[in-house]
Amino acid sequence: MKRSMAILLLGASAASGFAPTPLQQTPPSSSLSMAKRGKGLSVSGGNNKLNKPQSISSGGSETSSAPKAAAAANNWQQTSIPSIKSLPKEKNSVQLVDTNVFALKNKQTNPTGAVSIVNHEDKTYCFSSSCASCKIPLAKAKVLDGNEETGDDARVECDFCGATYNMRTGAPVAKEGGKLFGFLFSKSETVPLPVYGLGEQKGKVFINIP
């Protein structure tokens, strides 16, 4: 009887002291990974052969529409745009291009994740498909040259409410002229227009979302 009790106590003691050994996770070999569920590309330093997508603007700098803050985000996400060459060639006009990027989609207002593309003086600008003030698509927006306020930076004017933005930075600027419904959205005219960088990597087009 004493022997059996000793065995039971020994078994209980051994069970209470048992703990599984945690598995060591092997870190990924690449510092660049394609995250799932629309998280895009996570880019870090190192000797990785796959660096962030190269901008389509000349000199390898960020796309003309992307300010420094957006460029620093490095939130590159692959688009459904077939190639850089397939981007609209029309000059000084706003063209809406579907990207099918999850982060840009809205079931009610932008189901295809479209963005605005403008070719102005051989520079490609990429920004939101709708006005930041009235939320109306910018398909008929007017492209304007720079002025004293924006310098060399071109501007884009919403054809519905008249809200005007620096096309490179997205910053709201003075209106070129009044619009019929402009007064309805005056309170939101200080909201900046989202701008994005475009780049290409191994034949695929990526967009940099702040």
JSON list of C-alpha atoms in Angstrom, two decimals:
[
{"chain": "A", "resi": 1, "resn": "MET", "atom": "CA", "xyz": [0.00, 0.00, 0.00]},
{"chain": "A", "resi": 2, "resn": "LYS", "atom": "CA", "xyz": [2.80, 2.41, 0.94]},
{"chain": "A", "resi": 3, "resn": "ARG", "atom": "CA", "xyz": [4.62, 1.53, -2.27]},
{"chain": "A", "resi": 4, "resn": "SER", "atom": "CA", "xyz": [1.60, 2.30, -4.42]},
{"chain": "A", "resi": 5, "resn": "MET", "atom": "CA", "xyz": [1.08, 5.64, -2.64]},
{"chain": "A", "resi": 6, "resn": "ALA", "atom": "CA", "xyz": [4.73, 6.55, -3.24]},
{"chain": "A", "resi": 7, "resn": "ILE", "atom": "CA", "xyz": [4.34, 5.82, -6.94]},
{"chain": "A", "resi": 8, "resn": "LEU", "atom": "CA", "xyz": [1.21, 7.99, -7.11]},
{"chain": "A", "resi": 9, "resn": "LEU", "atom": "CA", "xyz": [2.97, 10.89, -5.35]},
{"chain": "A", "resi": 10, "resn": "LEU", "atom": "CA", "xyz": [5.97, 10.58, -7.64]},
{"chain": "A", "resi": 11, "resn": "GLY", "atom": "CA", "xyz": [3.73, 10.63, -10.73]},
{"chain": "A", "resi": 12, "resn": "ALA", "atom": "CA", "xyz": [1.86, 13.71, -9.50]},
{"chain": "A", "resi": 13, "resn": "SER", "atom": "CA", "xyz": [5.10, 15.52, -8.76]},
{"chain": "A", "resi": 14, "resn": "ALA", "atom": "CA", "xyz": [6.47, 14.76, -12.22]},
{"chain": "A", "resi": 15, "resn": "ALA", "atom": "CA", "xyz": [3.24, 15.89, -13.92]},
{"chain": "A", "resi": 16, "resn": "SER", "atom": "CA", "xyz": [3.12, 19.18, -12.03]},
{"chain": "A", "resi": 17, "resn": "GLY", "atom": "CA", "xyz": [6.69, 19.97, -13.02]},
{"chain": "A", "resi": 18, "resn": "PHE", "atom": "CA", "xyz": [6.25, 19.28, -16.75]},
{"chain": "A", "resi": 19, "resn": "ALA", "atom": "CA", "xyz": [6.15, 22.18, -19.19]},
{"chain": "A", "resi": 20, "resn": "PRO", "atom": "CA", "xyz": [6.35, 21.96, -23.03]},
{"chain": "A", "resi": 21, "resn": "THR", "atom": "CA", "xyz": [9.49, 23.38, -24.61]},
{"chain": "A", "resi": 22, "resn": "PRO", "atom": "CA", "xyz": [8.59, 26.38, -26.81]},
{"chain": "A", "resi": 23, "resn": "LEU", "atom": "CA", "xyz": [9.39, 25.98, -30.49]},
{"chain": "A", "resi": 24, "resn": "GLN", "atom": "CA", "xyz": [12.02, 28.28, -31.89]},
{"chain": "A", "resi": 25, "resn": "GLN", "atom": "CA", "xyz": [10.63, 30.17, -34.87]},
{"chain": "A", "resi": 26, "resn": "THR", "atom": "CA", "xyz": [13.03, 30.63, -37.73]},
{"chain": "A", "resi": 27, "resn": "PRO", "atom": "CA", "xyz": [13.05, 34.27, -38.84]},
{"chain": "A", "resi": 28, "resn": "PRO", "atom": "CA", "xyz": [12.30, 34.88, -42.52]},
{"chain": "A", "resi": 29, "resn": "SER", "atom": "CA", "xyz": [15.37, 34.96, -44.70]},
{"chain": "A", "resi": 30, "resn": "SER", "atom": "CA", "xyz": [14.22, 38.02, -46.64]},
{"chain": "A", "resi": 31, "resn": "SER", "atom": "CA", "xyz": [13.73, 41.49, -45.17]},
{"chain": "A", "resi": 32, "resn": "LEU", "atom": "CA", "xyz": [11.09, 42.17, -47.80]},
{"chain": "A", "resi": 33, "resn": "SER", "atom": "CA", "xyz": [7.82, 40.31, -47.39]},
{"chain": "A", "resi": 34, "resn": "MET", "atom": "CA", "xyz": [4.46, 40.51, -49.07]},
{"chain": "A", "resi": 35, "resn": "ALA", "atom": "CA", "xyz": [1.94, 40.76, -46.26]},
{"chain": "A", "resi": 36, "resn": "LYS", "atom": "CA", "xyz": [-1.53, 39.33, -46.68]},
{"chain": "A", "resi": 37, "resn": "ARG", "atom": "CA", "xyz": [-4.95, 41.00, -46.47]},
{"chain": "A", "resi": 38, "resn": "GLY", "atom": "CA", "xyz": [-3.95, 44.20, -48.24]},
{"chain": "A", "resi": 39, "resn": "LYS", "atom": "CA", "xyz": [-1.08, 45.08, -45.87]},
{"chain": "A", "resi": 40, "resn": "GLY", "atom": "CA", "xyz": [1.28, 45.54, -48.79]},
{"chain": "A", "resi": 41, "resn": "LEU", "atom": "CA", "xyz": [5.05, 45.38, -48.84]},
{"chain": "A", "resi": 42, "resn": "SER", "atom": "CA", "xyz": [7.08, 45.69, -45.69]},
{"chain": "A", "resi": 43, "resn": "VAL", "atom": "CA", "xyz": [10.47, 47.07, -46.61]},
{"chain": "A", "resi": 44, "resn": "SER", "atom": "CA", "xyz": [13.46, 47.20, -44.30]},
{"chain": "A", "resi": 45, "resn": "GLY", "atom": "CA", "xyz": [17.18, 47.65, -44.76]},
{"chain": "A", "resi": 46, "resn": "GLY", "atom": "CA", "xyz": [19.73, 44.95, -45.41]},
{"chain": "A", "resi": 47, "resn": "ASN", "atom": "CA", "xyz": [21.23, 43.27, -48.43]},
{"chain": "A", "resi": 48, "resn": "ASN", "atom": "CA", "xyz": [17.94, 42.07, -49.78]},
{"chain": "A", "resi": 49, "resn": "LYS", "atom": "CA", "xyz": [17.90, 41.84, -53.57]},
{"chain": "A", "resi": 50, "resn": "LEU", "atom": "CA", "xyz": [14.24, 42.94, -53.65]},
{"chain": "A", "resi": 51, "resn": "ASN", "atom": "CA", "xyz": [14.22, 46.62, -52.70]},
{"chain": "A", "resi": 52, "resn": "LYS", "atom": "CA", "xyz": [11.24, 48.94, -52.73]},
{"chain": "A", "resi": 53, "resn": "PRO", "atom": "CA", "xyz": [9.70, 49.51, -56.18]},
{"chain": "A", "resi": 54, "resn": "GLN", "atom": "CA", "xyz": [11.54, 52.08, -58.24]},
{"chain": "A", "resi": 55, "resn": "SER", "atom": "CA", "xyz": [9.58, 55.24, -58.86]},
{"chain": "A", "resi": 56, "resn": "ILE", "atom": "CA", "xyz": [8.37, 55.88, -62.37]},
{"chain": "A", "resi": 57, "resn": "SER", "atom": "CA", "xyz": [9.54, 59.48, -62.21]},
{"chain": "A", "resi": 58, "resn": "SER", "atom": "CA", "xyz": [12.91, 60.32, -63.68]},
{"chain": "A", "resi": 59, "resn": "GLY", "atom": "CA", "xyz": [15.99, 59.83, -61.57]},
{"chain": "A", "resi": 60, "resn": "GLY", "atom": "CA", "xyz": [14.49, 57.08, -59.44]},
{"chain": "A", "resi": 61, "resn": "SER", "atom": "CA", "xyz": [12.96, 59.55, -56.98]},
{"chain": "A", "resi": 62, "resn": "GLU", "atom": "CA", "xyz": [9.40, 59.29, -55.72]},
{"chain": "A", "resi": 63, "resn": "THR", "atom": "CA", "xyz": [6.53, 59.94, -58.11]},
{"chain": "A", "resi": 64, "resn": "SER", "atom": "CA", "xyz": [5.84, 63.65, -58.55]},
{"chain": "A", "resi": 65, "resn": "SER", "atom": "CA", "xyz": [2.60, 63.44, -56.58]},
{"chain": "A", "resi": 66, "resn": "ALA", "atom": "CA", "xyz": [4.18, 61.88, -53.48]},
{"chain": "A", "resi": 67, "resn": "PRO", "atom": "CA", "xyz": [5.42, 64.27, -50.79]},
{"chain": "A", "resi": 68, "resn": "LYS", "atom": "CA", "xyz": [8.28, 63.26, -48.49]},
{"chain": "A", "resi": 69, "resn": "ALA", "atom": "CA", "xyz": [5.88, 62.03, -45.79]},
{"chain": "A", "resi": 70, "resn": "ALA", "atom": "CA", "xyz": [4.23, 59.61, -48.19]},
{"chain": "A", "resi": 71, "resn": "ALA", "atom": "CA", "xyz": [7.54, 58.51, -49.63]},
{"chain": "A", "resi": 72, "resn": "ALA", "atom": "CA", "xyz": [8.81, 57.64, -46.17]},
{"chain": "A", "resi": 73, "resn": "ALA", "atom": "CA", "xyz": [5.81, 55.40, -45.49]},
{"chain": "A", "resi": 74, "resn": "ASN", "atom": "CA", "xyz": [7.13, 52.57, -47.69]},
{"chain": "A", "resi": 75, "resn": "ASN", "atom": "CA", "xyz": [3.69, 51.01, -47.72]},
{"chain": "A", "resi": 76, "resn": "TRP", "atom": "CA", "xyz": [4.00, 49.63, -51.25]},
{"chain": "A", "resi": 77, "resn": "GLN", "atom": "CA", "xyz": [1.09, 47.52, -52.47]},
{"chain": "A", "resi": 78, "resn": "GLN", "atom": "CA", "xyz": [0.81, 45.70, -55.78]},
{"chain": "A", "resi": 79, "resn": "THR", "atom": "CA", "xyz": [-1.86, 46.96, -58.15]},
{"chain": "A", "resi": 80, "resn": "SER", "atom": "CA", "xyz": [-3.78, 45.42, -61.03]},
{"chain": "A", "resi": 81, "resn": "ILE", "atom": "CA", "xyz": [-2.32, 47.98, -63.45]},
{"chain": "A", "resi": 82, "resn": "PRO", "atom": "CA", "xyz": [-0.77, 45.86, -66.25]},
{"chain": "A", "resi": 83, "resn": "SER", "atom": "CA", "xyz": [2.36, 47.96, -66.66]},
{"chain": "A", "resi": 84, "resn": "ILE", "atom": "CA", "xyz": [3.75, 51.47, -66.41]},
{"chain": "A", "resi": 85, "resn": "LYS", "atom": "CA", "xyz": [3.39, 51.78, -70.17]},
{"chain": "A", "resi": 86, "resn": "SER", "atom": "CA", "xyz": [-0.35, 51.19, -69.85]},
{"chain": "A", "resi": 87, "resn": "LEU", "atom": "CA", "xyz": [-0.86, 54.37, -67.80]},
{"chain": "A", "resi": 88, "resn": "PRO", "atom": "CA", "xyz": [-2.84, 57.12, -69.57]},
{"chain": "A", "resi": 89, "resn": "LYS", "atom": "CA", "xyz": [-0.80, 59.22, -71.98]},
{"chain": "A", "resi": 90, "resn": "GLU", "atom": "CA", "xyz": [-3.28, 62.12, -72.23]},
{"chain": "A", "resi": 91, "resn": "LYS", "atom": "CA", "xyz": [-1.68, 65.33, -71.02]},
{"chain": "A", "resi": 92, "resn": "ASN", "atom": "CA", "xyz": [-3.19, 67.78, -68.54]},
{"chain": "A", "resi": 93, "resn": "SER", "atom": "CA", "xyz": [-6.33, 65.77, -67.90]},
{"chain": "A", "resi": 94, "resn": "VAL", "atom": "CA", "xyz": [-7.45, 63.59, -65.01]},
{"chain": "A", "resi": 95, "resn": "GLN", "atom": "CA", "xyz": [-7.83, 59.90, -65.87]},
{"chain": "A", "resi": 96, "resn": "LEU", "atom": "CA", "xyz": [-9.26, 57.38, -63.41]},
{"chain": "A", "resi": 97, "resn": "VAL", "atom": "CA", "xyz": [-7.34, 54.09, -63.26]},
{"chain": "A", "resi": 98, "resn": "ASP", "atom": "CA", "xyz": [-8.42, 50.97, -61.36]},
{"chain": "A", "resi": 99, "resn": "THR", "atom": "CA", "xyz": [-5.84, 49.50, -58.96]},
{"chain": "A", "resi": 100, "resn": "ASN", "atom": "CA", "xyz": [-7.97, 46.91, -57.10]},
{"chain": "A", "resi": 101, "resn": "VAL", "atom": "CA", "xyz": [-5.86, 47.63, -54.01]},
{"chain": "A", "resi": 102, "resn": "PHE", "atom": "CA", "xyz": [-7.78, 46.58, -50.90]},
{"chain": "A", "resi": 103, "resn": "ALA", "atom": "CA", "xyz": [-6.81, 49.68, -48.89]},
{"chain": "A", "resi": 104, "resn": "LEU", "atom": "CA", "xyz": [-8.29, 51.97, -51.56]},
{"chain": "A", "resi": 105, "resn": "LYS", "atom": "CA", "xyz": [-11.55, 50.12, -52.07]},
{"chain": "A", "resi": 106, "resn": "ASN", "atom": "CA", "xyz": [-14.93, 51.30, -50.82]},
{"chain": "A", "resi": 107, "resn": "LYS", "atom": "CA", "xyz": [-17.99, 49.22, -51.66]},
{"chain": "A", "resi": 108, "resn": "GLN", "atom": "CA", "xyz": [-20.20, 52.27, -52.10]},
{"chain": "A", "resi": 109, "resn": "THR", "atom": "CA", "xyz": [-17.92, 54.89, -53.63]},
{"chain": "A", "resi": 110, "resn": "ASN", "atom": "CA", "xyz": [-14.81, 53.16, -55.00]},
{"chain": "A", "resi": 111, "resn": "PRO", "atom": "CA", "xyz": [-15.30, 49.41, -55.46]},
{"chain": "A", "resi": 112, "resn": "THR", "atom": "CA", "xyz": [-12.31, 49.05, -57.81]},
{"chain": "A", "resi": 113, "resn": "GLY", "atom": "CA", "xyz": [-9.82, 51.08, -55.80]},
{"chain": "A", "resi": 114, "resn": "ALA", "atom": "CA", "xyz": [-9.46, 53.65, -58.58]},
{"chain": "A", "resi": 115, "resn": "VAL", "atom": "CA", "xyz": [-6.98, 56.53, -58.41]},
{"chain": "A", "resi": 116, "resn": "SER", "atom": "CA", "xyz": [-6.53, 59.70, -60.44]},
{"chain": "A", "resi": 117, "resn": "ILE", "atom": "CA", "xyz": [-3.59, 59.81, -62.85]},
{"chain": "A", "resi": 118, "resn": "VAL", "atom": "CA", "xyz": [-2.38, 63.02, -64.49]},
{"chain": "A", "resi": 119, "resn": "ASN", "atom": "CA", "xyz": [0.41, 63.42, -67.03]},
{"chain": "A", "resi": 120, "resn": "HIS", "atom": "CA", "xyz": [1.60, 67.01, -66.66]},
{"chain": "A", "resi": 121, "resn": "GLU", "atom": "CA", "xyz": [4.81, 68.25, -68.25]},
{"chain": "A", "resi": 122, "resn": "ASP", "atom": "CA", "xyz": [6.14, 64.70, -68.54]},
{"chain": "A", "resi": 123, "resn": "LYS", "atom": "CA", "xyz": [5.57, 64.05, -64.84]},
{"chain": "A", "resi": 124, "resn": "THR", "atom": "CA", "xyz": [3.09, 61.49, -63.54]},
{"chain": "A", "resi": 125, "resn": "TYR", "atom": "CA", "xyz": [0.87, 62.51, -60.65]},
{"chain": "A", "resi": 126, "resn": "CYS", "atom": "CA", "xyz": [-1.25, 60.06, -58.69]},
{"chain": "A", "resi": 127, "resn": "PHE", "atom": "CA", "xyz": [-3.88, 61.06, -56.15]},
{"chain": "A", "resi": 128, "resn": "SER", "atom": "CA", "xyz": [-7.34, 60.22, -54.81]},
{"chain": "A", "resi": 129, "resn": "SER", "atom": "CA", "xyz": [-10.10, 59.46, -57.31]},
{"chain": "A", "resi": 130, "resn": "SER", "atom": "CA", "xyz": [-12.51, 61.77, -55.49]},
{"chain": "A", "resi": 131, "resn": "CYS", "atom": "CA", "xyz": [-12.38, 65.30, -54.13]},
{"chain": "A", "resi": 132, "resn": "ALA", "atom": "CA", "xyz": [-11.41, 65.49, -50.46]},
{"chain": "A", "resi": 133, "resn": "SER", "atom": "CA", "xyz": [-13.98, 68.23, -49.92]},
{"chain": "A", "resi": 134, "resn": "CYS", "atom": "CA", "xyz": [-17.19, 67.12, -51.67]},
{"chain": "A", "resi": 135, "resn": "LYS", "atom": "CA", "xyz": [-16.29, 63.42, -52.30]},
{"chain": "A", "resi": 136, "resn": "ILE", "atom": "CA", "xyz": [-17.30, 63.73, -55.97]},
{"chain": "A", "resi": 137, "resn": "PRO", "atom": "CA", "xyz": [-15.09, 61.84, -58.49]},
{"chain": "A", "resi": 138, "resn": "LEU", "atom": "CA", "xyz": [-12.40, 64.00, -60.07]},
{"chain": "A", "resi": 139, "resn": "ALA", "atom": "CA", "xyz": [-12.87, 62.55, -63.56]},
{"chain": "A", "resi": 140, "resn": "LYS", "atom": "CA", "xyz": [-13.80, 66.02, -64.89]},
{"chain": "A", "resi": 141, "resn": "ALA", "atom": "CA", "xyz": [-11.47, 68.02, -62.65]},
{"chain": "A", "resi": 142, "resn": "LYS", "atom": "CA", "xyz": [-9.39, 70.77, -64.24]},
{"chain": "A", "resi": 143, "resn": "VAL", "atom": "CA", "xyz": [-5.60, 70.67, -64.25]},
{"chain": "A", "resi": 144, "resn": "LEU", "atom": "CA", "xyz": [-4.04, 74.09, -63.64]},
{"chain": "A", "resi": 145, "resn": "ASP", "atom": "CA", "xyz": [-0.47, 75.34, -63.84]},
{"chain": "A", "resi": 146, "resn": "GLY", "atom": "CA", "xyz": [1.33, 76.48, -60.72]},
{"chain": "A", "resi": 147, "resn": "ASN", "atom": "CA", "xyz": [0.85, 80.00, -59.38]},
{"chain": "A", "resi": 148, "resn": "GLU", "atom": "CA", "xyz": [2.43, 82.26, -56.76]},
{"chain": "A", "resi": 149, "resn": "GLU", "atom": "CA", "xyz": [1.09, 80.00, -54.02]},
{"chain": "A", "resi": 150, "resn": "THR", "atom": "CA", "xyz": [2.32, 76.66, -55.38]},
{"chain": "A", "resi": 151, "resn": "GLY", "atom": "CA", "xyz": [5.34, 77.73, -57.42]},
{"chain": "A", "resi": 152, "resn": "ASP", "atom": "CA", "xyz": [6.24, 75.08, -59.98]},
{"chain": "A", "resi": 153, "resn": "ASP", "atom": "CA", "xyz": [3.70, 72.63, -58.57]},
{"chain": "A", "resi": 154, "resn": "ALA", "atom": "CA", "xyz": [0.61, 72.14, -60.74]},
{"chain": "A", "resi": 155, "resn": "ARG", "atom": "CA", "xyz": [-2.89, 72.31, -59.26]},
{"chain": "A", "resi": 156, "resn": "VAL", "atom": "CA", "xyz": [-6.10, 70.37, -59.69]},
{"chain": "A", "resi": 157, "resn": "GLU", "atom": "CA", "xyz": [-9.54, 71.96, -59.33]},
{"chain": "A", "resi": 158, "resn": "CYS", "atom": "CA", "xyz": [-12.71, 69.99, -58.56]},
{"chain": "A", "resi": 159, "resn": "ASP", "atom": "CA", "xyz": [-15.31, 70.73, -61.24]},
{"chain": "A", "resi": 160, "resn": "PHE", "atom": "CA", "xyz": [-18.17, 70.38, -58.73]},
{"chain": "A", "resi": 161, "resn": "CYS", "atom": "CA", "xyz": [-17.22, 72.35, -55.60]},
{"chain": "A", "resi": 162, "resn": "GLY", "atom": "CA", "xyz": [-14.19, 74.24, -56.87]},
{"chain": "A", "resi": 163, "resn": "ALA", "atom": "CA", "xyz": [-11.84, 72.97, -54.16]},
{"chain": "A", "resi": 164, "resn": "THR", "atom": "CA", "xyz": [-8.27, 73.29, -55.45]},
{"chain": "A", "resi": 165, "resn": "TYR", "atom": "CA", "xyz": [-5.19, 71.33, -54.40]},
{"chain": "A", "resi": 166, "resn": "ASN", "atom": "CA", "xyz": [-1.47, 71.28, -54.95]},
{"chain": "A", "resi": 167, "resn": "MET", "atom": "CA", "xyz": [-1.23, 68.28, -57.23]},
{"chain": "A", "resi": 168, "resn": "ARG", "atom": "CA", "xyz": [2.14, 67.16, -55.81]},
{"chain": "A", "resi": 169, "resn": "THR", "atom": "CA", "xyz": [1.50, 67.50, -52.08]},
{"chain": "A", "resi": 170, "resn": "GLY", "atom": "CA", "xyz": [-2.30, 67.39, -51.93]},
{"chain": "A", "resi": 171, "resn": "ALA", "atom": "CA", "xyz": [-2.39, 70.56, -49.83]},
{"chain": "A", "resi": 172, "resn": "PRO", "atom": "CA", "xyz": [-5.52, 72.73, -50.27]},
{"chain": "A", "resi": 173, "resn": "VAL", "atom": "CA", "xyz": [-4.80, 76.02, -52.02]},
{"chain": "A", "resi": 174, "resn": "ALA", "atom": "CA", "xyz": [-6.79, 79.11, -52.94]},
{"chain": "A", "resi": 175, "resn": "LYS", "atom": "CA", "xyz": [-9.64, 78.54, -55.38]},
{"chain": "A", "resi": 176, "resn": "GLU", "atom": "CA", "xyz": [-9.25, 79.66, -58.96]},
{"chain": "A", "resi": 177, "resn": "GLY", "atom": "CA", "xyz": [-12.91, 80.66, -59.06]},
{"chain": "A", "resi": 178, "resn": "GLY", "atom": "CA", "xyz": [-16.24, 80.14, -57.31]},
{"chain": "A", "resi": 179, "resn": "LYS", "atom": "CA", "xyz": [-18.49, 77.18, -58.01]},
{"chain": "A", "resi": 180, "resn": "LEU", "atom": "CA", "xyz": [-22.26, 76.91, -57.71]},
{"chain": "A", "resi": 181, "resn": "PHE", "atom": "CA", "xyz": [-22.15, 74.37, -54.87]},
{"chain": "A", "resi": 182, "resn": "GLY", "atom": "CA", "xyz": [-18.83, 75.40, -53.37]},
{"chain": "A", "resi": 183, "resn": "PHE", "atom": "CA", "xyz": [-20.36, 77.08, -50.31]},
{"chain": "A", "resi": 184, "resn": "LEU", "atom": "CA", "xyz": [-21.91, 73.77, -49.21]},
{"chain": "A", "resi": 185, "resn": "PHE", "atom": "CA", "xyz": [-18.47, 72.24, -48.63]},
{"chain": "A", "resi": 186, "resn": "SER", "atom": "CA", "xyz": [-16.52, 75.25, -47.38]},
{"chain": "A", "resi": 187, "resn": "LYS", "atom": "CA", "xyz": [-15.94, 73.66, -43.96]},
{"chain": "A", "resi": 188, "resn": "SER", "atom": "CA", "xyz": [-14.11, 70.69, -45.47]},
{"chain": "A", "resi": 189, "resn": "GLU", "atom": "CA", "xyz": [-11.95, 72.63, -47.93]},
{"chain": "A", "resi": 190, "resn": "THR", "atom": "CA", "xyz": [-9.01, 72.46, -45.51]},
{"chain": "A", "resi": 191, "resn": "VAL", "atom": "CA", "xyz": [-8.84, 68.65, -45.81]},
{"chain": "A", "resi": 192, "resn": "PRO", "atom": "CA", "xyz": [-5.81, 67.63, -47.93]},
{"chain": "A", "resi": 193, "resn": "LEU", "atom": "CA", "xyz": [-6.17, 65.50, -51.04]},
{"chain": "A", "resi": 194, "resn": "PRO", "atom": "CA", "xyz": [-4.58, 62.04, -50.57]},
{"chain": "A", "resi": 195, "resn": "VAL", "atom": "CA", "xyz": [-1.60, 61.62, -52.90]},
{"chain": "A", "resi": 196, "resn": "TYR", "atom": "CA", "xyz": [0.29, 58.42, -53.71]},
{"chain": "A", "resi": 197, "resn": "GLY", "atom": "CA", "xyz": [3.61, 57.31, -55.12]},
{"chain": "A", "resi": 198, "resn": "LEU", "atom": "CA", "xyz": [3.80, 54.92, -58.06]},
{"chain": "A", "resi": 199, "resn": "GLY", "atom": "CA", "xyz": [6.63, 52.50, -58.71]},
{"chain": "A", "resi": 200, "resn": "GLU", "atom": "CA", "xyz": [7.58, 49.47, -60.72]},
{"chain": "A", "resi": 201, "resn": "GLN", "atom": "CA", "xyz": [9.31, 46.26, -59.66]},
{"chain": "A", "resi": 202, "resn": "LYS", "atom": "CA", "xyz": [10.00, 43.33, -61.97]},
{"chain": "A", "resi": 203, "resn": "GLY", "atom": "CA", "xyz": [7.35, 44.48, -64.41]},
{"chain": "A", "resi": 204, "resn": "LYS", "atom": "CA", "xyz": [4.66, 44.94, -61.75]},
{"chain": "A", "resi": 205, "resn": "VAL", "atom": "CA", "xyz": [3.17, 48.28, -60.76]},
{"chain": "A", "resi": 206, "resn": "PHE", "atom": "CA", "xyz": [2.99, 49.22, -57.07]},
{"chain": "A", "resi": 207, "resn": "ILE", "atom": "CA", "xyz": [1.39, 52.12, -55.23]},
{"chain": "A", "resi": 208, "resn": "ASN", "atom": "CA", "xyz": [2.73, 53.70, -52.04]},
{"chain": "A", "resi": 209, "resn": "ILE", "atom": "CA", "xyz": [-0.11, 54.49, -49.63]},
{"chain": "A", "resi": 210, "resn": "PRO", "atom": "CA", "xyz": [0.71, 56.69, -46.59]}
]
